[in-house]
Amino acid sequence: MHVKSDIFCAAGLVLPDKVGRQINVGGWANDATYGVRLYTPDGSDGVWGVNDWEENVQELSLLAGRWYPTAMIMANGSILVIGGQVGSNGAPVPSLEILPNPPGVTEPVYCDYLERTDPYNLYPYLAVLPSGGIFVAYYNEARILDEVSLQTDRVLPNIPGAVNTFLAGRSYPMEGTAMLLPQYAPYNDPLGIIICGGSTIGPEIALDNCVSIEPEAPNAEWTIERMPSKRVITCMTALPDGTFLILNGAQQGFAGFGLATEPNHNAVLYDPTKPAHNRMTVMANTTIDRLYHSEAILLPDGRVLVSGSDPEDERFVQEYRNEVFIPPYLLNGTPQPTFSIVNDNTDWSYGQEVILQVSATTSDIKVSLMGSVSSTHGNSMGQRTIFPAVTCGGGLCTVVAPPDAHVCPPGWFMLYVLDNGTPSHSQWVRIGGDPAELGNWPDLPDFTPPGV
């Protein structure tokens, strides 16, 4: 596959259009920082695709060049792009913008909070909130933006680095990892957000804790939970049973080439259903150093693919081996269930009832929806874990799709059926359609939108 500019340290998403195109925005330097690249997947199991990336910065570009930005699908189906630098460790780009550009908009929205906290706020964390705002966290700060004006609606408490200080960072280059905690039908509880790991200015000692908050709650405060070990350049993977795998990274340093030491080989399982401060379980160790530019992503069969390490450091090797981590739910003795979607209905409306034909060995059946993720530098863009309402009987289960775009922004999700906590292989479903009609965008000569 080919791109026309340098996508190093860009942002990515899976779009909610009918074919699930991938979008990649920003990049390393010059024109690449303005890049907007689109790819239409066309392969299938055992069959190679033939499509390639589409890109022409003269036809389609960001309003501001961005290196290390974040992207998110908004509740209205548009694309929010925020933050970054001019490129190659350049000046800050303290602004945000919407794709496609709204009519008449020719300049990005200035964000004073990103200017003030440069250079410690790159790849900021974003989330659509069920109440209608947009959560953004960067460095050691967090706030809620109005989803229409994109201005600050509420400033949240500083993110603590430890029980006695907030003088630490959670976003690149003091890179931790953020995740949205699971949402359960009937979706009455506030959305929880957790950030694990990070580092400190000066000694650059990695943090040994996770912090979590329910930003919509009145008088919201951060809760600190101790991890079994220190971790910076962290990876986290949301698992279909509602737990989270924490792995990779280092115990000292920052993100960047040659800036981290003391690789952390241990994996940790975080279970948010357990009481606070009792949610961490030490898992297996690897023998492979996974430092800067390592990743861990969920596979359709419920395993986790672990890859990469690009330290550019003579003390540590450039890593080309892949591993898989097998979570405990695949080792509990319960066979993986199987299911099919009646009438092959993979395009769901909000609140729609969908029927699954399920083969399972117990009556303990749950369903989870895992948002499609583009993961880089501790930022899992698109991540969301939803447990919809489900009722089962006679080998059939009726699943009720999430109610609206604030609980579940439009997009593609991996659908899992769990039997006694053991997940099936997943199937892709789209929820909420394409309200921004991204399928008709961009209507330009060098791009082939799929339609709506």
mmCIF file of N, CA, C and O in Angstrom, residues 57 67 71 94 171 212 217 224 226 232 242 259 290 345 356 411 415 424-425 444:
data_model
loop_
_atom_site.group_PDB
_atom_site.id
_atom_site.type_symbol
_atom_site.label_atom_id
_atom_site.label_comp_id
_atom_site.label_asym_id
_atom_site.label_seq_id
_atom_site.Cartn_x
_atom_site.Cartn_y
_atom_site.Cartn_z
ATOM 1 N N VAL A 57 -3.222 16.582 -1.173
ATOM 2 C CA VAL A 57 -3.263 17.715 -0.253
ATOM 3 C C VAL A 57 -3.672 18.994 -0.966
ATOM 4 O O VAL A 57 -4.124 19.949 -0.307
ATOM 5 N N TRP A 67 1.028 17.505 13.690
ATOM 6 C CA TRP A 67 1.815 16.316 14.022
ATOM 7 C C TRP A 67 1.456 15.951 15.455
ATOM 8 O O TRP A 67 1.438 16.812 16.348
ATOM 9 N N ALA A 71 -8.060 12.430 16.752
ATOM 10 C CA ALA A 71 -9.304 12.527 15.994
ATOM 11 C C ALA A 71 -10.394 11.725 16.697
ATOM 12 O O ALA A 71 -10.114 10.736 17.389
ATOM 13 N N PRO A 94 -2.290 24.878 18.790
ATOM 14 C CA PRO A 94 -3.274 24.840 19.878
ATOM 15 C C PRO A 94 -4.684 25.152 19.372
ATOM 16 O O PRO A 94 -5.260 26.202 19.667
ATOM 17 N N SER A 171 -0.425 12.568 29.020
ATOM 18 C CA SER A 171 -0.445 12.485 27.560
ATOM 19 C C SER A 171 0.972 12.636 27.023
ATOM 20 O O SER A 171 1.898 13.000 27.753
ATOM 21 N N SER A 212 -9.105 7.716 37.632
ATOM 22 C CA SER A 212 -10.382 7.619 36.931
ATOM 23 C C SER A 212 -11.325 8.700 37.422
ATOM 24 O O SER A 212 -11.189 9.229 38.543
ATOM 25 N N ALA A 217 -20.467 13.761 36.499
ATOM 26 C CA ALA A 217 -21.030 13.742 37.850
ATOM 27 C C ALA A 217 -20.839 15.100 38.531
ATOM 28 O O ALA A 217 -19.821 15.762 38.334
ATOM 29 N N ILE A 224 -7.505 7.699 42.564
ATOM 30 C CA ILE A 224 -6.188 7.120 42.271
ATOM 31 C C ILE A 224 -6.173 5.656 42.710
ATOM 32 O O ILE A 224 -6.585 5.336 43.832
ATOM 33 N N ARG A 226 -3.440 2.334 42.762
ATOM 34 C CA ARG A 226 -2.059 1.912 42.593
ATOM 35 C C ARG A 226 -1.962 0.727 41.636
ATOM 36 O O ARG A 226 -2.709 -0.249 41.749
ATOM 37 N N VAL A 232 5.311 3.953 31.850
ATOM 38 C CA VAL A 232 5.160 5.039 30.896
ATOM 39 C C VAL A 232 5.224 4.422 29.502
ATOM 40 O O VAL A 232 5.695 3.291 29.366
ATOM 41 N N GLY A 242 -15.362 -6.659 29.410
ATOM 42 C CA GLY A 242 -15.411 -5.439 30.217
ATOM 43 C C GLY A 242 -14.168 -5.183 31.034
ATOM 44 O O GLY A 242 -14.098 -4.172 31.737
ATOM 45 N N LEU A 259 14.525 7.564 24.944
ATOM 46 C CA LEU A 259 14.181 8.347 26.142
ATOM 47 C C LEU A 259 13.593 7.518 27.272
ATOM 48 O O LEU A 259 13.162 8.093 28.279
ATOM 49 N N ARG A 290 9.050 -4.045 25.109
ATOM 50 C CA ARG A 290 8.078 -3.334 24.280
ATOM 51 C C ARG A 290 8.067 -1.875 24.733
ATOM 52 O O ARG A 290 7.365 -1.502 25.677
ATOM 53 N N ASN A 345 -28.429 -8.908 9.613
ATOM 54 C CA ASN A 345 -28.636 -7.477 9.873
ATOM 55 C C ASN A 345 -27.418 -6.901 10.576
ATOM 56 O O ASN A 345 -27.277 -7.007 11.800
ATOM 57 N N LEU A 356 -30.244 -12.599 17.502
ATOM 58 C CA LEU A 356 -29.081 -13.453 17.265
ATOM 59 C C LEU A 356 -29.474 -14.909 17.500
ATOM 60 O O LEU A 356 -30.229 -15.212 18.433
ATOM 61 N N GLY A 411 -20.876 4.510 14.319
ATOM 62 C CA GLY A 411 -19.635 3.865 13.925
ATOM 63 C C GLY A 411 -19.778 2.366 13.816
ATOM 64 O O GLY A 411 -20.863 1.795 13.966
ATOM 65 N N LEU A 415 -19.035 -7.043 17.498
ATOM 66 C CA LEU A 415 -20.098 -7.642 18.298
ATOM 67 C C LEU A 415 -19.632 -8.997 18.808
ATOM 68 O O LEU A 415 -19.273 -9.875 18.019
ATOM 69 N N SER A 424 -17.237 -15.082 22.088
ATOM 70 C CA SER A 424 -17.247 -15.683 20.764
ATOM 71 C C SER A 424 -16.210 -15.006 19.885
ATOM 72 O O SER A 424 -15.519 -14.077 20.309
ATOM 73 N N HIS A 425 -16.087 -15.447 18.659
ATOM 74 C CA HIS A 425 -15.472 -14.632 17.623
ATOM 75 C C HIS A 425 -16.438 -13.499 17.294
ATOM 76 O O HIS A 425 -17.653 -13.659 17.399
ATOM 77 N N LEU A 444 -14.424 14.990 -4.729
ATOM 78 C CA LEU A 444 -13.245 15.581 -5.378
ATOM 79 C C LEU A 444 -12.655 14.578 -6.360
ATOM 80 O O LEU A 444 -12.827 13.356 -6.195
#
